[in-house]
mmCIF file of C-alpha atoms and ligand atoms in Angstrom:
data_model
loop_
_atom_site.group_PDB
_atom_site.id
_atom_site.type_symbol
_atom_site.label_atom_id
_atom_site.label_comp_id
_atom_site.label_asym_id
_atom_site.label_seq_id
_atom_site.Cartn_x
_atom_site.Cartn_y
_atom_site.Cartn_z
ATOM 1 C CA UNK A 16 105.534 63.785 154.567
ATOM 2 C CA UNK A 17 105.187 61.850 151.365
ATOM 3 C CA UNK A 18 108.041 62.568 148.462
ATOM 4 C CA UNK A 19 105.705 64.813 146.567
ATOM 5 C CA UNK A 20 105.209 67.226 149.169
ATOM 6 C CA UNK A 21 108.819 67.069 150.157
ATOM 7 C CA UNK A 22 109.586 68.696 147.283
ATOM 8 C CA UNK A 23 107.011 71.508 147.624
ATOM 9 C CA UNK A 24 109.100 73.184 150.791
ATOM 10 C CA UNK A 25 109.708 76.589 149.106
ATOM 11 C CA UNK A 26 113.422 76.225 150.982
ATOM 12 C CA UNK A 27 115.183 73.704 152.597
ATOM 13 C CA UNK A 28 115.762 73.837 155.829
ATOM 14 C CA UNK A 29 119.707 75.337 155.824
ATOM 15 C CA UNK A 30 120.672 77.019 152.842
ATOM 16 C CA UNK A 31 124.190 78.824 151.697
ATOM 17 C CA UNK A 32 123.688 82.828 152.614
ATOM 18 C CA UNK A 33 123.209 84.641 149.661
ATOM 19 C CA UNK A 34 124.594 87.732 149.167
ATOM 20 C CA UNK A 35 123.569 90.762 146.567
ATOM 21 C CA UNK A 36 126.458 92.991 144.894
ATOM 22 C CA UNK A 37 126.002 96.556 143.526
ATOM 23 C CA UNK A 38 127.961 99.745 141.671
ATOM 24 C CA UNK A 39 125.998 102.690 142.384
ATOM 25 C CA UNK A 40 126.376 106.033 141.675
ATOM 26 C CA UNK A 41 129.905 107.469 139.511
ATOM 27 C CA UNK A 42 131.542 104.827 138.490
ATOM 28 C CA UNK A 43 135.455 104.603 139.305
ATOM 29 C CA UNK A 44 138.029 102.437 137.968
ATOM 30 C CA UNK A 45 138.794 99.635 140.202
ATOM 31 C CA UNK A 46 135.093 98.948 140.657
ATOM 32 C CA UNK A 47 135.296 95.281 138.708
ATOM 33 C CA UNK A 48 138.095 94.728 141.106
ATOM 34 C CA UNK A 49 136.221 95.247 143.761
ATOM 35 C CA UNK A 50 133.200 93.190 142.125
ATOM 36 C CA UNK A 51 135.748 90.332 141.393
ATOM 37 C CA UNK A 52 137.188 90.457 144.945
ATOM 38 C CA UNK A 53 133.501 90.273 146.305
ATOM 39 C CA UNK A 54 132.534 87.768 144.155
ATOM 40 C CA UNK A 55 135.588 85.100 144.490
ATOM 41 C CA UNK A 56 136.386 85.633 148.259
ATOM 42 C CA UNK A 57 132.463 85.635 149.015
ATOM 43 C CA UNK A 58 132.793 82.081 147.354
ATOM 44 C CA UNK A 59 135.481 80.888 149.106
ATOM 45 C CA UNK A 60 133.374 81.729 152.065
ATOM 46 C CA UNK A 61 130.755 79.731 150.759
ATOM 47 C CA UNK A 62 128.210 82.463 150.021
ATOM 48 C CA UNK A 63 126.139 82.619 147.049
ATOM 49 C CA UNK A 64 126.351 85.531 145.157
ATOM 50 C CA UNK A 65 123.982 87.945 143.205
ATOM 51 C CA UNK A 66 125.042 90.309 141.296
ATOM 52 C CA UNK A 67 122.706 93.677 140.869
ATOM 53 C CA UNK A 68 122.591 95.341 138.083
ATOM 54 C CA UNK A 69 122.345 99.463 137.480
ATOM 55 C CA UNK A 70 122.559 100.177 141.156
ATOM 56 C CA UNK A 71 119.623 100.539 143.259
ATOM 57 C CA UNK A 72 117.748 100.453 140.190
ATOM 58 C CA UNK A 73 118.719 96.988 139.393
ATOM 59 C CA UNK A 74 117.540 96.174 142.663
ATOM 60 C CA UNK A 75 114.292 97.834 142.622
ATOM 61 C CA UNK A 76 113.498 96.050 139.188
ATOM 62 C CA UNK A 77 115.054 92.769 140.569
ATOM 63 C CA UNK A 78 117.301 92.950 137.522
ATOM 64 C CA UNK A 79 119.696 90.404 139.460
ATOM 65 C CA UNK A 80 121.548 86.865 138.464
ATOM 66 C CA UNK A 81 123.833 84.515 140.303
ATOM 67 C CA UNK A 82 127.687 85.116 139.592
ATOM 68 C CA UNK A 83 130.373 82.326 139.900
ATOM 69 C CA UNK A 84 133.849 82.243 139.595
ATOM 70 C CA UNK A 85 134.239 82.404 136.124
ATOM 71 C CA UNK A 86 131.658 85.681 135.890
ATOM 72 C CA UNK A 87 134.209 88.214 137.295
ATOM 73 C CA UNK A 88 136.895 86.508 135.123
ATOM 74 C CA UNK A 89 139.550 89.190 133.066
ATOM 75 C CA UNK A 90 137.484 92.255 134.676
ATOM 76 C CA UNK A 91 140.418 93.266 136.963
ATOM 77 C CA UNK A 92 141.789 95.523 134.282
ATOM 78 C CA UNK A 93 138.978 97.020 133.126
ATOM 79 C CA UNK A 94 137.398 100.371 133.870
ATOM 80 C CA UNK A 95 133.952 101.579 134.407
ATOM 81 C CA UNK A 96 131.340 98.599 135.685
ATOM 82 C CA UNK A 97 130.531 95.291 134.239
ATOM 83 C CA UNK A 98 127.316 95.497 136.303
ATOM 84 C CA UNK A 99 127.021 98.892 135.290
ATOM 85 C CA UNK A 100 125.673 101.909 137.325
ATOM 86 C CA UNK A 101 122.754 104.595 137.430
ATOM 87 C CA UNK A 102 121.583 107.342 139.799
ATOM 88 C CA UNK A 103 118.177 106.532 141.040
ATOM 89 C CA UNK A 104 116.111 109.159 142.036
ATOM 90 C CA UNK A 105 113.257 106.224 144.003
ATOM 91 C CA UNK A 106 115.555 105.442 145.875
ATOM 92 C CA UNK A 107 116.143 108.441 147.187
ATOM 93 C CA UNK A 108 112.476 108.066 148.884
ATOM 94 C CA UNK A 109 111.142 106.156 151.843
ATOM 95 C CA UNK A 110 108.626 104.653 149.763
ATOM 96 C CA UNK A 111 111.910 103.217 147.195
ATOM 97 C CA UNK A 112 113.818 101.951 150.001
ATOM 98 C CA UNK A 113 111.097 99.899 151.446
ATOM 99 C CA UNK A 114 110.718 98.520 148.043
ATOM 100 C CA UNK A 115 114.442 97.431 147.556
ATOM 101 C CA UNK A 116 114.077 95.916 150.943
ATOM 102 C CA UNK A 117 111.220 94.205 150.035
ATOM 103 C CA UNK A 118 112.701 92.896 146.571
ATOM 104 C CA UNK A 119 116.069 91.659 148.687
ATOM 105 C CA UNK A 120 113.483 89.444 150.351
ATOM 106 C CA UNK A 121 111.777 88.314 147.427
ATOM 107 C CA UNK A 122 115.427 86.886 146.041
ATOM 108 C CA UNK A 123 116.420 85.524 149.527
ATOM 109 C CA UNK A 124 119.232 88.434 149.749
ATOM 110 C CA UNK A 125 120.568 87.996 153.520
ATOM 111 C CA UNK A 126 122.759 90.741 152.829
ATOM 112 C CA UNK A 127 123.998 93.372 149.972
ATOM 113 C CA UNK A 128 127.594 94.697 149.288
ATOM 114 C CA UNK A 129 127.071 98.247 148.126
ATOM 115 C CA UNK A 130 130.214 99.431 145.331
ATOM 116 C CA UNK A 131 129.630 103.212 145.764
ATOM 117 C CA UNK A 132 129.552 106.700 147.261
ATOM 118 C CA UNK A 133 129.143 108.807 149.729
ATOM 119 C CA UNK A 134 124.837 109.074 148.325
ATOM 120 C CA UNK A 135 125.166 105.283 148.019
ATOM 121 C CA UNK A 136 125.996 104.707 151.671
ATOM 122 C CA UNK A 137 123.232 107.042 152.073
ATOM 123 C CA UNK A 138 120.964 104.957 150.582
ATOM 124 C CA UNK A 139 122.972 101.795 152.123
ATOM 125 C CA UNK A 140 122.173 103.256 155.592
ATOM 126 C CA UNK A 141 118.454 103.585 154.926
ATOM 127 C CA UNK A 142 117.697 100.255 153.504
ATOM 128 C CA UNK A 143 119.764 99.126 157.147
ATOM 129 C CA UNK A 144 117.450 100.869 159.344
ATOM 130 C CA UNK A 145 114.845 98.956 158.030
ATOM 131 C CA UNK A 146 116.444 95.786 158.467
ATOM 132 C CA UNK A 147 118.744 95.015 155.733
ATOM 133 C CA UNK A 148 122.078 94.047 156.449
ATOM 134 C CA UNK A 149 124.414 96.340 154.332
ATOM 135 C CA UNK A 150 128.775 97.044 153.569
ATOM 136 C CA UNK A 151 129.662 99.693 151.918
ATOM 137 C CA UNK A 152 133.153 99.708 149.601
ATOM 138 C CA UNK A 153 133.924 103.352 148.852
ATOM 139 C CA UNK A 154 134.638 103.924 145.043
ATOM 140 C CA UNK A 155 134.308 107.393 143.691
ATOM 141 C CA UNK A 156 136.879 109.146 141.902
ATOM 142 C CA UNK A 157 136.281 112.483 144.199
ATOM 143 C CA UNK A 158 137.785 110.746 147.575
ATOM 144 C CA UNK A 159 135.221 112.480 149.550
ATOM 145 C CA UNK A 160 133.969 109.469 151.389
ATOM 146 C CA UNK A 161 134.516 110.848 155.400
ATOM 147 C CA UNK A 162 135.200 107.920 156.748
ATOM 148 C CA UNK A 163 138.298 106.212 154.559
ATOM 149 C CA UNK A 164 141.862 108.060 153.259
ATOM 150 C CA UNK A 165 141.432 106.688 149.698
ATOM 151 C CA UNK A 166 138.614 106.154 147.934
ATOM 152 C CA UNK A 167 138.614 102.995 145.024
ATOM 153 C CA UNK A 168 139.022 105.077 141.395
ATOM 154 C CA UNK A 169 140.762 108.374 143.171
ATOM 155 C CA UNK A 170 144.273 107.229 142.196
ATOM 156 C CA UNK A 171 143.564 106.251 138.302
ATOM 157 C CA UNK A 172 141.781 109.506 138.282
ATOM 158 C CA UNK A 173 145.081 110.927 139.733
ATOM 159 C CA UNK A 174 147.252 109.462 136.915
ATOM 160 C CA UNK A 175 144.923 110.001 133.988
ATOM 161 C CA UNK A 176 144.749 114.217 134.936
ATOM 162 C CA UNK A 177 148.835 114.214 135.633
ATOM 163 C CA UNK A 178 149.442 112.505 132.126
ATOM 164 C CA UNK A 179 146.527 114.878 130.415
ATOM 165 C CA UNK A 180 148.355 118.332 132.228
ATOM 166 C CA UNK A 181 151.524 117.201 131.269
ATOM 167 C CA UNK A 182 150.633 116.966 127.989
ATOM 168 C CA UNK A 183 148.783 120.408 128.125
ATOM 169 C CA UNK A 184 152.145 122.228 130.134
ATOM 170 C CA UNK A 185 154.076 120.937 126.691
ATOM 171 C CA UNK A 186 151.840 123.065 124.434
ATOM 172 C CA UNK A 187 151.633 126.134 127.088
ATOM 173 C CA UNK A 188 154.921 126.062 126.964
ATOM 174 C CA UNK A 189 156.135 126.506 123.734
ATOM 175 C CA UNK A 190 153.450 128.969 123.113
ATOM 176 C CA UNK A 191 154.457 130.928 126.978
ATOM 177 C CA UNK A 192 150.834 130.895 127.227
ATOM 178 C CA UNK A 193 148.972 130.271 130.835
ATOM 179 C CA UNK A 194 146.163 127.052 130.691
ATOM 180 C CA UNK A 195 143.475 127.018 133.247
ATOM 181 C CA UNK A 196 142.210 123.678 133.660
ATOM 182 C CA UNK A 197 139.159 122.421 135.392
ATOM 183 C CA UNK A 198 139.427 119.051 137.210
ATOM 184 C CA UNK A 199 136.358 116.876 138.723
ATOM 185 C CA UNK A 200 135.671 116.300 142.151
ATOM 186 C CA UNK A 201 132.037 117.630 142.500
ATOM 187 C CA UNK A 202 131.946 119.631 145.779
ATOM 188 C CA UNK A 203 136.107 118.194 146.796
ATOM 189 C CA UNK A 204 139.100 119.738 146.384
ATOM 190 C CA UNK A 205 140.978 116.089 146.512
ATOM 191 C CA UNK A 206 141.763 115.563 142.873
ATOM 192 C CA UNK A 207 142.495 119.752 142.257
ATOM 193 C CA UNK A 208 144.883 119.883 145.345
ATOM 194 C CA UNK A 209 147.124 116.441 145.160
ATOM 195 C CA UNK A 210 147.514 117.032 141.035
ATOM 196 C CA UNK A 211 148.207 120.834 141.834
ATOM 197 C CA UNK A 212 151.364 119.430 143.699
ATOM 198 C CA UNK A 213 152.063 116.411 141.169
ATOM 199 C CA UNK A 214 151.898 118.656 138.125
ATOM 200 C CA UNK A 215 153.382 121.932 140.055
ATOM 201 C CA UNK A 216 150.560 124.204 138.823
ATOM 202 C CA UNK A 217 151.262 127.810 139.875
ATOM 203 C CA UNK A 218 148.004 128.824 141.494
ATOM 204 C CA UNK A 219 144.636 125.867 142.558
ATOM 205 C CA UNK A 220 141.536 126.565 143.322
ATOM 206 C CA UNK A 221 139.748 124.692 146.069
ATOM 207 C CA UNK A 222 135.929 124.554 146.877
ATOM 208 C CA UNK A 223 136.473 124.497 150.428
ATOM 209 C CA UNK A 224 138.178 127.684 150.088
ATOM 210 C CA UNK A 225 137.063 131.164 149.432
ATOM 211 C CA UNK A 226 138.976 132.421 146.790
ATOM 212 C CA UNK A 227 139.446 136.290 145.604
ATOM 213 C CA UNK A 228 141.247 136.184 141.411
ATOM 214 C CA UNK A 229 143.275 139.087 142.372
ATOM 215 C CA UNK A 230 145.319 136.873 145.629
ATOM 216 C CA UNK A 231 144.909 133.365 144.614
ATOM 217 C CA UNK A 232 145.497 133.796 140.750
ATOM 218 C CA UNK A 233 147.204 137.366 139.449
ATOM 219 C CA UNK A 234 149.118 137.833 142.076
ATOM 220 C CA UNK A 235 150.841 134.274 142.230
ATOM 221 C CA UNK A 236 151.050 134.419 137.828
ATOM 222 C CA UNK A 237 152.806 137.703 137.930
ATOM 223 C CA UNK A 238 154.847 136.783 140.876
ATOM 224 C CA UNK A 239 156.077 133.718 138.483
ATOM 225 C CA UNK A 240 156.352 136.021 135.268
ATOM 226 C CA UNK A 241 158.515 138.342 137.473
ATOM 227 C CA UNK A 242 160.746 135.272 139.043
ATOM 228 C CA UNK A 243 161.620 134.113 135.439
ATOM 229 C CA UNK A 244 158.624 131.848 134.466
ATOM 230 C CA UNK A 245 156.992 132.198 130.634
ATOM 231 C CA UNK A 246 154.262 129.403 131.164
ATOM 232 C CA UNK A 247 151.889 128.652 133.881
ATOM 233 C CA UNK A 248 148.859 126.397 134.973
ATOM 234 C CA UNK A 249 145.933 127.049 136.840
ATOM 235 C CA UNK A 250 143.764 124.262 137.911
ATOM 236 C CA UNK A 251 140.470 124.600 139.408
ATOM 237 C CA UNK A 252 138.204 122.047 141.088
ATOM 238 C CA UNK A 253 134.659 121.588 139.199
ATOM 239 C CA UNK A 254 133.300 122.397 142.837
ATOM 240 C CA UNK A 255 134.512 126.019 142.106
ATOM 241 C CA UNK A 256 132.687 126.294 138.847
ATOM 242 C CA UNK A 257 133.579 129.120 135.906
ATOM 243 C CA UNK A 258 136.255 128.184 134.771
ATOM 244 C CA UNK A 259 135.965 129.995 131.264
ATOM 245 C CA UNK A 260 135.112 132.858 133.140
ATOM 246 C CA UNK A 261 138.154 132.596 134.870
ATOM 247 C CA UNK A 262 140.495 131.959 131.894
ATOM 248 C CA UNK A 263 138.912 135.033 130.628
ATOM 249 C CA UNK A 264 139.556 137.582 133.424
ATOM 250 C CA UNK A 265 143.160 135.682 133.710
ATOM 251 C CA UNK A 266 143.822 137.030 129.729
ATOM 252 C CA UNK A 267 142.205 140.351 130.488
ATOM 253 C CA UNK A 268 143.802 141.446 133.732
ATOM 254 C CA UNK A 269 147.490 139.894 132.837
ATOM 255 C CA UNK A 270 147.647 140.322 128.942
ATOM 256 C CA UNK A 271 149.195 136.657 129.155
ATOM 257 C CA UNK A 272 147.674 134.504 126.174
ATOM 258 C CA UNK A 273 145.172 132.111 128.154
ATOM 259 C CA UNK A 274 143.377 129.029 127.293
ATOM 260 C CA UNK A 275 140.703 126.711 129.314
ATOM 261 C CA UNK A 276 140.684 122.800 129.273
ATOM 262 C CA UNK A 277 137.501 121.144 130.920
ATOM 263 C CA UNK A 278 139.246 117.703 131.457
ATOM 264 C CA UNK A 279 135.666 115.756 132.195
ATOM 265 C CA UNK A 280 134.477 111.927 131.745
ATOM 266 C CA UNK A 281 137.976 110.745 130.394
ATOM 267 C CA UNK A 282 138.855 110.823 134.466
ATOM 268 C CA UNK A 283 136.745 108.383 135.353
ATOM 269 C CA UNK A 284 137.331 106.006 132.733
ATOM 270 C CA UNK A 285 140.577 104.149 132.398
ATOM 271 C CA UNK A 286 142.402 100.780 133.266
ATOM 272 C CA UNK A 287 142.844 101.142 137.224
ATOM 273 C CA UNK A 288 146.080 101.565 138.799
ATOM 274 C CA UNK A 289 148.065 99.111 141.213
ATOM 275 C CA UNK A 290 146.705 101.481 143.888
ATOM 276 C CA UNK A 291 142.997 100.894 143.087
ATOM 277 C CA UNK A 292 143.410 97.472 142.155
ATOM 278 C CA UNK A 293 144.965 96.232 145.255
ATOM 279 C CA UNK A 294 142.544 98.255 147.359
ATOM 280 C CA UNK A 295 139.698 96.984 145.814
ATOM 281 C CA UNK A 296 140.417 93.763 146.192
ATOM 282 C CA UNK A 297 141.738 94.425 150.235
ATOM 283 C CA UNK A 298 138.740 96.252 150.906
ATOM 284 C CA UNK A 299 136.506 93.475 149.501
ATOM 285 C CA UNK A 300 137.619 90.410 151.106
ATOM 286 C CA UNK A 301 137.386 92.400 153.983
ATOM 287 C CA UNK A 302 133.851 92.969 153.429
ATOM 288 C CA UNK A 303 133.172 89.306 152.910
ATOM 289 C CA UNK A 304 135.265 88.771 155.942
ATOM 290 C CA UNK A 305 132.898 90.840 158.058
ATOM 291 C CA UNK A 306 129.484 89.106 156.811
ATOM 292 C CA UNK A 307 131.027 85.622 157.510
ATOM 293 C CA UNK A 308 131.399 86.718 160.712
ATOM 294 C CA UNK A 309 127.814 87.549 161.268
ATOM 295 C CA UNK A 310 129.009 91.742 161.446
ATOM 296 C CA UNK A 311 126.268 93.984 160.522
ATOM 297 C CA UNK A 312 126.211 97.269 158.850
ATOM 298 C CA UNK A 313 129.622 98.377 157.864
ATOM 299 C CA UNK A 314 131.748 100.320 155.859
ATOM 300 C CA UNK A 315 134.700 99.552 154.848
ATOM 301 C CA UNK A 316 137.735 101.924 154.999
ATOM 302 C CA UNK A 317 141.869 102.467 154.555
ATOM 303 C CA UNK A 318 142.562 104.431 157.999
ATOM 304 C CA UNK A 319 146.687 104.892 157.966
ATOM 305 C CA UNK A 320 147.462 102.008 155.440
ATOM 306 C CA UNK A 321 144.955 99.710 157.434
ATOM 307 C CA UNK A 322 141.960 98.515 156.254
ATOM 308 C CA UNK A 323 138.989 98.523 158.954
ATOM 309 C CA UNK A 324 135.398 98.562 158.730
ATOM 310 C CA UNK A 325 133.203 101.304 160.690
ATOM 311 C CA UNK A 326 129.339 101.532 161.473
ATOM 312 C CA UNK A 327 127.402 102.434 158.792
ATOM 313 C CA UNK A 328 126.008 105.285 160.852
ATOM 314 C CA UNK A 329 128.944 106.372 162.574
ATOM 315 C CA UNK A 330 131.121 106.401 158.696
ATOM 316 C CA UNK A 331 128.402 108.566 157.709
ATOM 317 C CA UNK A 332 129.108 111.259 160.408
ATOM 318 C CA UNK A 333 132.665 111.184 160.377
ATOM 319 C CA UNK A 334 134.260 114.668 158.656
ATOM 320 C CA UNK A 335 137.861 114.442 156.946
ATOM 321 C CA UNK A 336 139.378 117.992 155.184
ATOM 322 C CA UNK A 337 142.134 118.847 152.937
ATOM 323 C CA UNK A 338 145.541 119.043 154.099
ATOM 324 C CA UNK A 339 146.629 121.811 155.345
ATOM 325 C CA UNK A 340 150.045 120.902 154.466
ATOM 326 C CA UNK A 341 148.983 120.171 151.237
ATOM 327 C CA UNK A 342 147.832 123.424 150.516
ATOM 328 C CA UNK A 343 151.061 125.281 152.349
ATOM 329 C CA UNK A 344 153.144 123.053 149.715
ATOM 330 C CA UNK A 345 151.225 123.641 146.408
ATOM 331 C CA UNK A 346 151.797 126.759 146.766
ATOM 332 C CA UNK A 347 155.593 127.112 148.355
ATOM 333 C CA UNK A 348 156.086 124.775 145.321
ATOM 334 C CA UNK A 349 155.537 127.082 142.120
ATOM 335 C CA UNK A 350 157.522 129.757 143.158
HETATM 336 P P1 ADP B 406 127.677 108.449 144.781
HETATM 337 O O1 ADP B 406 127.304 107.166 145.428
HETATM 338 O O2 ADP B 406 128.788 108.301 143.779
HETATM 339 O O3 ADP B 406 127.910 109.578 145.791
HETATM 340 P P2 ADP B 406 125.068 109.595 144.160
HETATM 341 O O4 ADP B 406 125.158 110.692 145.155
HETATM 342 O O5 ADP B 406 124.505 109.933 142.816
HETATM 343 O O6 ADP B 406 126.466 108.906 143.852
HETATM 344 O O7 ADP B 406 124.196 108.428 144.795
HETATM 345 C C1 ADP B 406 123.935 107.246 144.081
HETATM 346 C C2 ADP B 406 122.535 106.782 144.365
HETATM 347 O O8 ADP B 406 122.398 106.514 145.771
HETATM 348 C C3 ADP B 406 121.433 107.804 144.083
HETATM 349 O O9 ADP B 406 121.051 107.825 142.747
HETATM 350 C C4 ADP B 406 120.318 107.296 144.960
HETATM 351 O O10 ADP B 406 119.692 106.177 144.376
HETATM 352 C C5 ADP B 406 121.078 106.832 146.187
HETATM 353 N N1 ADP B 406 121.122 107.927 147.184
HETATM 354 C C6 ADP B 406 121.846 109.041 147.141
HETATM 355 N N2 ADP B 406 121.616 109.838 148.208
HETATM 356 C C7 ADP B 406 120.694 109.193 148.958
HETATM 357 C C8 ADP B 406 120.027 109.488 150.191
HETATM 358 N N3 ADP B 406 120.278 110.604 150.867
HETATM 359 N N4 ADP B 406 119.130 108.578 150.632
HETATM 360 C C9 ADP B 406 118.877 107.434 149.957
HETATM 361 N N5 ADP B 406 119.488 107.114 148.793
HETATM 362 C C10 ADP B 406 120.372 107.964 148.298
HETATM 363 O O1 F6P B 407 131.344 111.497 141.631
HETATM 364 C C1 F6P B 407 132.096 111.338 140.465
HETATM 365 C C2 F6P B 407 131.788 112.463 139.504
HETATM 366 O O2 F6P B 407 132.520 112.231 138.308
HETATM 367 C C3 F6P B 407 132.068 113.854 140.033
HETATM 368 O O3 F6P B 407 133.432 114.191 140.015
HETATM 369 C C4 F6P B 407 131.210 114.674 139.114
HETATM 370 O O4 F6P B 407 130.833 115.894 139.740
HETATM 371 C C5 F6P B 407 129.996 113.809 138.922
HETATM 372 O O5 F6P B 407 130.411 112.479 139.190
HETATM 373 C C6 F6P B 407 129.391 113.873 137.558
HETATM 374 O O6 F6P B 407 128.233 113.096 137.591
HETATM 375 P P1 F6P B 407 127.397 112.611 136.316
HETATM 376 O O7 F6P B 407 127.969 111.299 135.891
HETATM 377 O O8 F6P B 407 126.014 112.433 136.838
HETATM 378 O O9 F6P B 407 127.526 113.662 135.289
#
């Protein structure tokens, strides 16, 4: 073959495996540590990675550029996404997944790391049964991904609603009022129920429970009023919804002054914790880990302070539920 058309091949022979990175869906502090950890061990590995940006979107649009070592440099500490996020309805269609897949071909993608969900595994899953090869990191704030005990972002979110109820339990006390506060998690009780226990709130309300105002809120406020307390704190999980409503009927029924705090986006913002950032980083050079070794189709997980990866399709019917000790304690607690 003469020089010329040497240098037409479209690819050489052997090349480095490339590899695409996303953030999809919420985005949860610890997600740039992830990114970084992706990035640097993937690397090391010798990979070549593309970063995606705005999700599935990003990949849709082929809105993608190679990252190096210095690209994921002083991220660690920051919140939110430097490849930023979206929800993307497309993708949520056959006819949107076949055209990711087809755009991962396009930039010689032999695999993507998808930075998300529970709905981003989702859509992980579909673009594998057409022949991608996927890993899933679970970031979300909610911790309502089946398959792992912590999710990346859960534990800032932790800390940022314990330092925002302590500072509302200052103000209902001095005032002996009673502050009802509403705490994200879409449909999970994770975030309500552990900050219930770390910020001894005298009644919680969970989505996964069935709950009647009289049992799970008078009775346990007037039970405290009676034992000696003058101030009190109600939280319930977004999942339960009204919580206005619920302040209301709290100031009607008891006579107790009553105010309600919708905490909202300030719990998913935030420099992440030692928690997140040390999990993000585990749970990435894991993932890397797995895709030098030629494993398909994973995600990864923390199962009892070990980090393991699961089938994409098995993760995604796995079920995990609220402690039931959890519950028992939150409320033995605010006697
Ligand atoms: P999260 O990943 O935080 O749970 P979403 O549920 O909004 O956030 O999902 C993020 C994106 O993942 C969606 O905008 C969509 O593009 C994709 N997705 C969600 N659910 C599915 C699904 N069932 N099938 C395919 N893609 C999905
Ligand atoms: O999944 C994270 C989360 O913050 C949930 O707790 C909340 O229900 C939802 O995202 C809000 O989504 P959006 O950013 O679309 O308003």
């Amino acid at each position: 073959m003469s020089e010329q058309n040497e240098s037409l091949k479209a690819e050489p022979v052997s090349r480095p495996k490339r590899i695409g990175v996303l953030t999809s869906g919420g985005d949860a502090p610890g997600m740039n540590a992830a990114l970084r950890a992706v990035v640097r061990s993937g690397i090391y590995r010798g990979f070549e990675v593309y970063g995606i940006r705005k999700g599935y979107e990003g990949l849709l649009s082929g809105d993608m550029y190679e990252m190096n070592l210095r690209s994921v440099s002083d991220i660690m500490n920051r919140g939110g996404t430097i490849l930023q996020t979206a929800r993307c309805p497309e993708f949520m269609t056959e006819e949107g997944v076949r055209r990711g897949y087809r755009m991962a071909q396009v930039f010689k993608l032999d695999a993507i790391v998808v930075i998300g969900g529970d709905g981003s595994f989702r859509g992980a899953r579909d673009l594998a049964r057409i022949g991608m090869n996927v890993v899933g990191i679970p970031a979300t704030i909610d911790n309502d991904i089946d398959c792992t005990d912590h999710t990346i972002g859960f534990d800032t979110a932790l800390n940022t609603v314990k330092d925002a109820i302590d500072k509302i339990k200052d103000t209902a006390y001095s005032h002996e009022r009673c502050s009802v506060v509403e705490v994200m998690g879409r449909g999970a009780g994770y975030i309500a129920l552990s900050c219930a226990i770390a910020d001894g709130a005298e009644a919680c309300i969970l989505p996964e429970r069935h709950f009647d105002i009289d049992t799970d809120i008078i009775q346990p406020i007037i039970g405290c009023r009676n034992r000696g307390k003058h101030h009190y704190i109600v939280i319930i999980a977004e999942g339960v919804g009204g919580t206005i409503e619920i302040a209301k009927q709290i100031e009607e029924i008891t006579g107790i002054s009553t105010n309600a705090t919708i905490l909202g986006y300030q719990q998913r913002g935030g420099s992440p914790t030692v928690k997140d950032r040390v999990s993000a980083s585990m749970m990435a050079v894991k993932a890397t880990e797995l895709l030098a070794n030629g494993e398909r189709n994973k995600i990864i997980a923390l199962k009892n302070e070990k980090y393991v990866a699961y089938d994409i399709e098995e993760a995604l019917n796995m079920k995990k539920t609220l402690d039931p000790e959890m519950i028992e304690a939150s409320k033995m607690l605010s006697l």
